[in-house]
Amino acid sequence: MKKCVVLVFWCLLALVVSPSQAADERNVLAGSPAIRDLVVGRQIEPAFSNTLAQAESGDVNAQVGLGNVFAEGLYGVPRNADEAARWYQRAALAGNSVGQYMLGSCYEQGKGAPKNLEQAANWYRKSANQGYVSAQAALGNSYLNGLGVERDPLEAYKWLALAAA
């Protein structure tokens, strides 16, 4: 009798879990072919499908979030620096300061984008001008060490002081 109850429990659990997992997979499959190729057959969390839907609808914060998902390999999604940079770029081009900073970081490190310190400094500047502290520090470091910009201790001090304030 006990085995029968356990068997019924597992059957009911399978019926409850399977439809939602299938729905999540359908949501993901509705996305871009590149994303579809990355996640098909993987166990992904519903949060990924929700973030993807919001990002594709133009939510710049979700675009940054999706970039982070791919950069860090969150929600069961494999790491993919190229896909991360693509989502950061979408947010950056829409004027999101975090997206601009993250795209600058991609250029600085050569992850998901070709290493280009001038591009990194340009994106850091756009973000820093909006008051994003991490970008101010990164831009100050760029001026301090001549990374993508001409070395300028006064400009470095300006940005590092802003970041520290």
XYZ file of N, CA and C in Angstrom:
495
model
N 0.830 -1.197 0.000
C 0.000 0.000 0.000
C 0.869 1.252 0.000
N 1.919 1.241 0.813
C 2.807 2.387 0.902
C 3.487 2.650 -0.442
N 3.894 1.566 -1.123
C 4.536 1.700 -2.431
C 3.564 2.289 -3.452
N 2.313 1.931 -3.343
C 1.296 2.436 -4.263
C 1.114 3.951 -4.080
N 1.085 4.403 -2.832
C 0.933 5.830 -2.537
C 2.142 6.613 -3.076
N 3.330 6.072 -2.885
C 4.537 6.720 -3.378
C 4.511 6.799 -4.897
N 4.093 5.721 -5.552
C 4.020 5.693 -7.013
C 3.027 6.733 -7.525
N 1.875 6.824 -6.886
C 0.868 7.814 -7.271
C 1.422 9.229 -7.076
N 2.119 9.446 -5.959
C 2.719 10.761 -5.707
C 3.667 11.153 -6.833
N 4.553 10.261 -7.227
C 5.529 10.563 -8.273
C 4.853 10.790 -9.622
N 3.817 10.042 -9.898
C 3.078 10.244 -11.161
C 2.415 11.614 -11.185
N 1.791 11.990 -10.062
C 1.157 13.313 -9.990
C 2.197 14.429 -10.076
N 3.326 14.244 -9.434
C 4.392 15.231 -9.490
C 4.891 15.406 -10.924
N 5.021 14.312 -11.649
C 5.455 14.387 -13.049
C 4.459 15.171 -13.886
N 3.177 14.988 -13.621
C 2.161 15.727 -14.366
C 2.201 17.213 -14.058
N 2.504 17.559 -12.815
C 2.550 18.963 -12.417
C 3.806 19.647 -12.950
N 4.946 18.994 -12.880
C 6.214 19.611 -13.256
C 6.398 19.663 -14.759
N 6.056 18.626 -15.460
C 6.337 18.544 -16.896
C 5.717 19.665 -17.720
N 4.435 20.017 -17.525
C 3.870 21.090 -18.348
C 4.590 22.416 -18.189
N 5.002 22.772 -16.969
C 5.676 24.060 -16.792
C 7.052 24.029 -17.434
N 7.758 22.901 -17.328
C 9.057 22.809 -17.973
C 8.892 22.894 -19.485
N 7.857 22.244 -20.015
C 7.616 22.304 -21.457
C 7.281 23.732 -21.878
N 6.514 24.444 -21.052
C 6.173 25.834 -21.369
C 7.420 26.704 -21.362
N 8.313 26.497 -20.375
C 9.545 27.268 -20.333
C 10.383 27.008 -21.573
N 10.461 25.742 -21.980
C 11.249 25.429 -23.162
C 10.628 26.070 -24.397
N 9.283 26.078 -24.492
C 8.636 26.735 -25.635
C 8.942 28.222 -25.636
N 8.921 28.878 -24.445
C 9.239 30.305 -24.369
C 10.655 30.573 -24.862
N 11.590 29.750 -24.444
C 12.976 29.922 -24.863
C 13.108 29.671 -26.359
N 12.407 28.649 -26.858
C 12.505 28.322 -28.278
C 11.928 29.418 -29.156
N 11.095 30.265 -28.593
C 10.558 31.381 -29.358
C 11.600 32.478 -29.541
N 12.707 32.419 -28.787
C 13.757 33.430 -28.859
C 14.625 33.277 -30.095
N 15.756 33.933 -30.080
C 16.652 33.926 -31.227
C 17.245 32.541 -31.450
N 17.623 32.225 -32.696
C 18.231 30.920 -32.979
C 19.508 30.681 -32.185
N 20.298 31.728 -31.961
C 21.542 31.562 -31.200
C 21.241 31.119 -29.774
N 20.256 31.734 -29.157
C 19.886 31.357 -27.797
C 19.273 29.964 -27.796
N 18.431 29.698 -28.776
C 17.796 28.386 -28.877
C 18.865 27.291 -28.929
N 19.904 27.496 -29.722
C 20.970 26.501 -29.842
C 21.708 26.302 -28.524
N 21.790 27.337 -27.714
C 22.503 27.243 -26.435
C 21.725 26.494 -25.361
N 20.400 26.561 -25.399
C 19.629 26.040 -24.273
C 18.801 24.801 -24.564
N 18.607 24.436 -25.828
C 17.781 23.267 -26.135
C 18.377 22.030 -25.467
N 17.526 21.288 -24.811
C 17.951 20.058 -24.157
C 18.561 20.267 -22.779
N 18.635 21.501 -22.316
C 19.204 21.779 -20.993
C 18.078 22.033 -20.001
N 18.371 21.766 -18.769
C 17.447 22.058 -17.679
C 17.642 23.520 -17.310
N 16.717 24.381 -17.700
C 16.845 25.810 -17.409
C 15.752 26.233 -16.435
N 16.029 27.286 -15.704
C 15.079 27.782 -14.719
C 14.104 28.756 -15.373
N 12.872 28.838 -14.871
C 11.871 29.754 -15.438
C 12.326 31.207 -15.462
N 13.170 31.607 -14.520
C 13.636 32.997 -14.490
C 14.338 33.367 -15.783
N 15.009 32.405 -16.413
C 15.689 32.690 -17.681
C 14.684 33.069 -18.754
N 13.620 32.299 -18.882
C 12.604 32.591 -19.895
C 11.980 33.961 -19.674
N 11.732 34.294 -18.406
C 11.142 35.597 -18.092
C 12.108 36.732 -18.450
N 13.366 36.570 -18.083
C 14.373 37.597 -18.386
C 14.538 37.749 -19.885
N 14.576 36.642 -20.592
C 14.716 36.672 -22.048
C 13.553 37.413 -22.687
N 12.342 37.105 -22.260
C 11.167 37.765 -22.830
C 11.211 39.274 -22.587
N 11.577 39.688 -21.382
C 11.659 41.112 -21.070
C 12.765 41.788 -21.877
N 13.915 41.124 -21.994
C 15.034 41.700 -22.740
C 14.688 41.861 -24.210
N 14.046 40.850 -24.774
C 13.684 40.927 -26.195
C 12.619 41.979 -26.451
N 11.828 42.317 -25.423
C 10.803 43.347 -25.592
C 11.369 44.754 -25.417
N 12.679 44.856 -25.106
C 13.312 46.172 -25.033
C 13.634 46.671 -23.645
N 13.383 45.890 -22.614
C 13.696 46.295 -21.243
C 15.219 46.288 -21.073
N 15.828 47.481 -20.951
C 17.293 47.571 -20.911
C 17.877 46.940 -19.649
N 17.159 47.007 -18.546
C 17.657 46.364 -17.328
C 17.665 44.840 -17.489
N 16.659 44.314 -18.152
C 16.626 42.876 -18.426
C 17.721 42.497 -19.423
N 18.038 43.402 -20.351
C 19.123 43.129 -21.301
C 20.453 43.000 -20.569
N 20.693 43.887 -19.614
C 21.905 43.776 -18.796
C 21.851 42.473 -17.992
N 20.696 42.189 -17.417
C 20.536 40.959 -16.656
C 20.805 39.725 -17.495
N 20.324 39.735 -18.734
C 20.551 38.601 -19.626
C 22.031 38.497 -19.989
N 22.674 39.650 -20.164
C 24.124 39.636 -20.375
C 24.828 38.967 -19.209
N 24.387 39.279 -17.994
C 24.974 38.660 -16.799
C 24.707 37.157 -16.759
N 23.512 36.755 -17.188
C 23.184 35.326 -17.225
C 24.192 34.588 -18.099
N 24.462 35.138 -19.283
C 25.404 34.481 -20.196
C 26.849 34.630 -19.738
N 27.181 35.753 -19.141
C 28.556 35.959 -18.677
C 28.913 35.003 -17.539
N 27.947 34.740 -16.666
C 28.202 33.928 -15.475
C 27.679 32.503 -15.571
N 26.874 32.212 -16.595
C 26.315 30.870 -16.711
C 25.251 30.597 -15.660
N 24.308 31.511 -15.508
C 23.258 31.386 -14.493
C 22.037 30.639 -15.034
N 21.157 30.214 -14.146
C 19.869 29.576 -14.468
C 20.009 28.316 -15.329
N 21.152 27.667 -15.275
C 21.347 26.461 -16.066
C 21.773 26.738 -17.491
N 22.010 28.000 -17.815
C 22.435 28.399 -19.161
C 23.961 28.375 -19.207
N 24.550 27.827 -20.264
C 26.016 27.794 -20.318
C 26.604 29.192 -20.510
N 27.813 29.379 -20.008
C 28.506 30.659 -20.210
C 28.733 30.872 -21.705
N 28.557 32.118 -22.122
C 28.786 32.462 -23.519
C 29.122 33.955 -23.576
N 30.401 34.262 -23.670
C 30.856 35.658 -23.645
C 30.330 36.455 -24.832
N 30.224 35.826 -25.995
C 29.718 36.536 -27.175
C 28.267 36.972 -26.982
N 27.451 36.064 -26.456
C 26.040 36.387 -26.221
C 25.912 37.435 -25.114
N 26.760 37.350 -24.093
C 26.747 38.347 -23.019
C 27.042 39.733 -23.588
N 28.092 39.835 -24.391
C 28.473 41.132 -24.971
C 27.370 41.673 -25.882
N 26.706 40.786 -26.595
C 25.619 41.221 -27.490
C 24.497 41.873 -26.691
N 24.145 41.293 -25.538
C 23.078 41.873 -24.721
C 23.532 43.136 -24.018
N 24.785 43.175 -23.575
C 25.306 44.411 -22.990
C 25.289 45.528 -24.035
N 25.649 45.191 -25.263
C 25.670 46.200 -26.317
C 24.275 46.759 -26.587
N 23.269 45.894 -26.593
C 21.901 46.376 -26.812
C 21.509 47.379 -25.732
N 21.836 47.057 -24.491
C 21.517 47.968 -23.388
C 22.346 49.246 -23.487
N 23.626 49.102 -23.843
C 24.519 50.264 -23.946
C 24.048 51.225 -25.026
N 23.678 50.691 -26.167
C 23.216 51.549 -27.266
C 21.904 52.259 -26.926
N 21.141 51.678 -26.014
C 19.900 52.309 -25.553
C 20.161 53.327 -24.443
N 21.447 53.481 -24.041
C 21.806 54.496 -23.054
C 21.877 54.011 -21.619
N 21.797 52.717 -21.379
C 21.857 52.185 -20.023
C 23.290 52.234 -19.512
N 23.506 52.909 -18.386
C 24.863 53.118 -17.876
C 25.544 51.811 -17.453
N 24.797 50.883 -16.911
C 25.389 49.603 -16.518
C 25.781 48.810 -17.757
N 24.920 48.822 -18.768
C 25.239 48.157 -20.028
C 26.480 48.760 -20.681
N 26.601 50.076 -20.612
C 27.780 50.745 -21.171
C 29.043 50.319 -20.439
N 28.968 50.276 -19.111
C 30.116 49.845 -18.318
C 30.480 48.393 -18.632
N 29.483 47.528 -18.662
C 29.747 46.105 -18.910
C 30.310 45.884 -20.314
N 29.821 46.635 -21.296
C 30.365 46.525 -22.650
C 31.808 47.012 -22.665
N 32.091 48.098 -21.964
C 33.470 48.569 -21.847
C 34.367 47.499 -21.250
N 33.858 46.808 -20.255
C 34.609 45.733 -19.624
C 34.874 44.585 -20.611
N 33.882 44.292 -21.450
C 34.075 43.260 -22.490
C 35.214 43.658 -23.425
N 35.226 44.919 -23.844
C 36.304 45.396 -24.723
C 37.649 45.394 -23.998
N 37.656 45.775 -22.736
C 38.915 45.819 -21.999
C 39.513 44.416 -21.839
N 38.673 43.449 -21.559
C 39.146 42.093 -21.309
C 39.221 41.227 -22.558
N 38.605 41.693 -23.639
C 38.572 40.877 -24.853
C 37.665 39.664 -24.705
N 36.599 39.801 -23.920
C 35.648 38.713 -23.725
C 34.337 39.060 -24.414
N 34.039 38.337 -25.481
C 32.809 38.578 -26.224
C 32.931 39.706 -27.226
N 34.036 40.388 -27.206
C 34.332 41.486 -28.130
C 35.847 41.511 -28.293
N 36.313 41.981 -29.443
C 37.773 42.054 -29.600
C 38.379 43.013 -28.581
N 39.531 42.657 -28.045
C 40.174 43.540 -27.066
C 40.486 44.868 -27.733
N 39.952 45.939 -27.157
C 40.118 47.270 -27.725
C 40.008 48.264 -26.569
N 41.154 48.716 -26.087
C 41.168 49.595 -24.916
C 40.571 50.970 -25.205
N 40.671 51.440 -26.446
C 40.048 52.727 -26.792
C 38.526 52.622 -26.707
N 37.974 51.536 -27.240
C 36.522 51.328 -27.143
C 36.106 51.180 -25.682
N 36.923 50.457 -24.917
C 36.619 50.294 -23.491
C 36.529 51.654 -22.808
N 37.519 52.496 -23.036
C 37.526 53.824 -22.413
C 36.337 54.656 -22.877
N 35.964 54.557 -24.152
C 34.804 55.303 -24.659
C 33.519 54.888 -23.953
N 33.325 53.569 -23.789
C 32.118 53.103 -23.116
C 32.149 53.429 -21.627
N 33.318 53.333 -21.021
C 33.434 53.725 -19.610
C 33.070 55.200 -19.447
N 33.534 56.045 -20.373
C 33.254 57.480 -20.297
C 31.755 57.743 -20.386
N 31.080 57.078 -21.325
C 29.626 57.283 -21.466
C 28.905 56.916 -20.169
N 29.304 55.805 -19.584
C 28.687 55.363 -18.342
C 29.067 56.276 -17.179
N 30.342 56.647 -17.100
C 30.831 57.511 -16.018
C 30.134 58.866 -16.047
N 29.880 59.390 -17.231
C 29.189 60.679 -17.361
C 27.758 60.622 -16.838
N 27.213 59.421 -16.741
C 25.870 59.248 -16.166
C 25.933 58.996 -14.662
N 27.157 58.979 -14.108
C 27.312 58.840 -12.668
C 27.505 57.419 -12.178
N 27.734 56.460 -13.087
C 27.922 55.080 -12.651
C 29.313 54.942 -12.039
N 29.359 54.660 -10.739
C 30.598 54.705 -9.955
C 31.652 53.727 -10.473
N 31.268 52.514 -10.795
C 32.250 51.538 -11.291
C 32.904 52.018 -12.579
N 32.123 52.674 -13.428
C 32.671 53.208 -14.672
C 33.597 54.386 -14.392
N 33.264 55.196 -13.418
C 34.142 56.308 -13.052
C 35.491 55.778 -12.585
N 35.469 54.738 -11.780
C 36.721 54.132 -11.305
C 37.501 53.515 -12.462
N 36.799 52.823 -13.367
C 37.470 52.192 -14.510
C 38.072 53.242 -15.437
N 37.349 54.345 -15.640
C 37.867 55.416 -16.494
C 39.062 56.088 -15.821
N 38.974 56.302 -14.522
C 40.116 56.849 -13.792
C 41.332 55.956 -13.917
N 41.142 54.667 -13.812
C 42.228 53.705 -13.979
C 42.787 53.757 -15.401
N 41.905 53.939 -16.375
C 42.357 54.046 -17.767
C 43.276 55.249 -17.941
N 42.896 56.390 -17.372
C 43.737 57.591 -17.471
C 45.012 57.450 -16.649
N 44.931 56.811 -15.518
C 46.096 56.626 -14.667
C 47.174 55.783 -15.353
N 46.735 54.757 -16.084
C 47.669 53.816 -16.702
C 47.799 53.945 -18.218
N 47.100 54.922 -18.803
C 47.181 55.095 -20.252
C 46.575 53.934 -21.016
N 45.449 53.427 -20.549
C 44.781 52.295 -21.191
C 43.682 52.789 -22.134
N 44.007 52.892 -23.402
C 43.030 53.342 -24.394
C 42.892 54.845 -24.490
N 43.558 55.552 -23.614
C 43.578 57.021 -23.605
C 45.006 57.436 -23.289
N 45.309 58.701 -23.585
C 46.631 59.203 -23.219
C 46.713 59.299 -21.697
N 47.822 58.880 -21.143
C 48.012 58.917 -19.694
C 47.848 60.365 -19.213
N 47.012 60.553 -18.211
C 46.719 61.893 -17.711
C 46.382 61.803 -16.217
N 47.375 62.066 -15.351
C 47.156 61.928 -13.910
C 46.050 62.837 -13.363
N 45.896 64.033 -13.936
C 44.844 64.937 -13.450
C 43.455 64.406 -13.784
N 43.303 63.907 -15.001
C 42.014 63.332 -15.409
C 41.741 62.057 -14.598
N 42.786 61.292 -14.341
C 42.654 60.092 -13.512
C 42.162 60.477 -12.120
N 42.773 61.499 -11.543
C 42.381 61.951 -10.212
C 40.913 62.384 -10.198
N 40.511 63.134 -11.222
C 39.131 63.619 -11.314
C 38.142 62.449 -11.235
N 38.363 61.433 -12.074
C 37.432 60.314 -12.139
C 37.493 59.428 -10.900
N 38.703 59.224 -10.394
C 38.837 58.390 -9.190
C 38.237 59.090 -7.968
N 38.385 60.412 -7.903
C 37.783 61.171 -6.803
C 36.251 61.110 -6.883
N 35.713 61.222 -8.093
C 34.260 61.105 -8.263
C 33.770 59.729 -7.819
N 34.527 58.712 -8.185
C 34.134 57.349 -7.825
C 34.179 57.136 -6.312
N 35.133 57.772 -5.665
C 35.312 57.594 -4.224
C 34.316 58.419 -3.402
N 33.740 59.436 -4.020
C 32.848 60.343 -3.274
C 31.566 59.681 -2.814
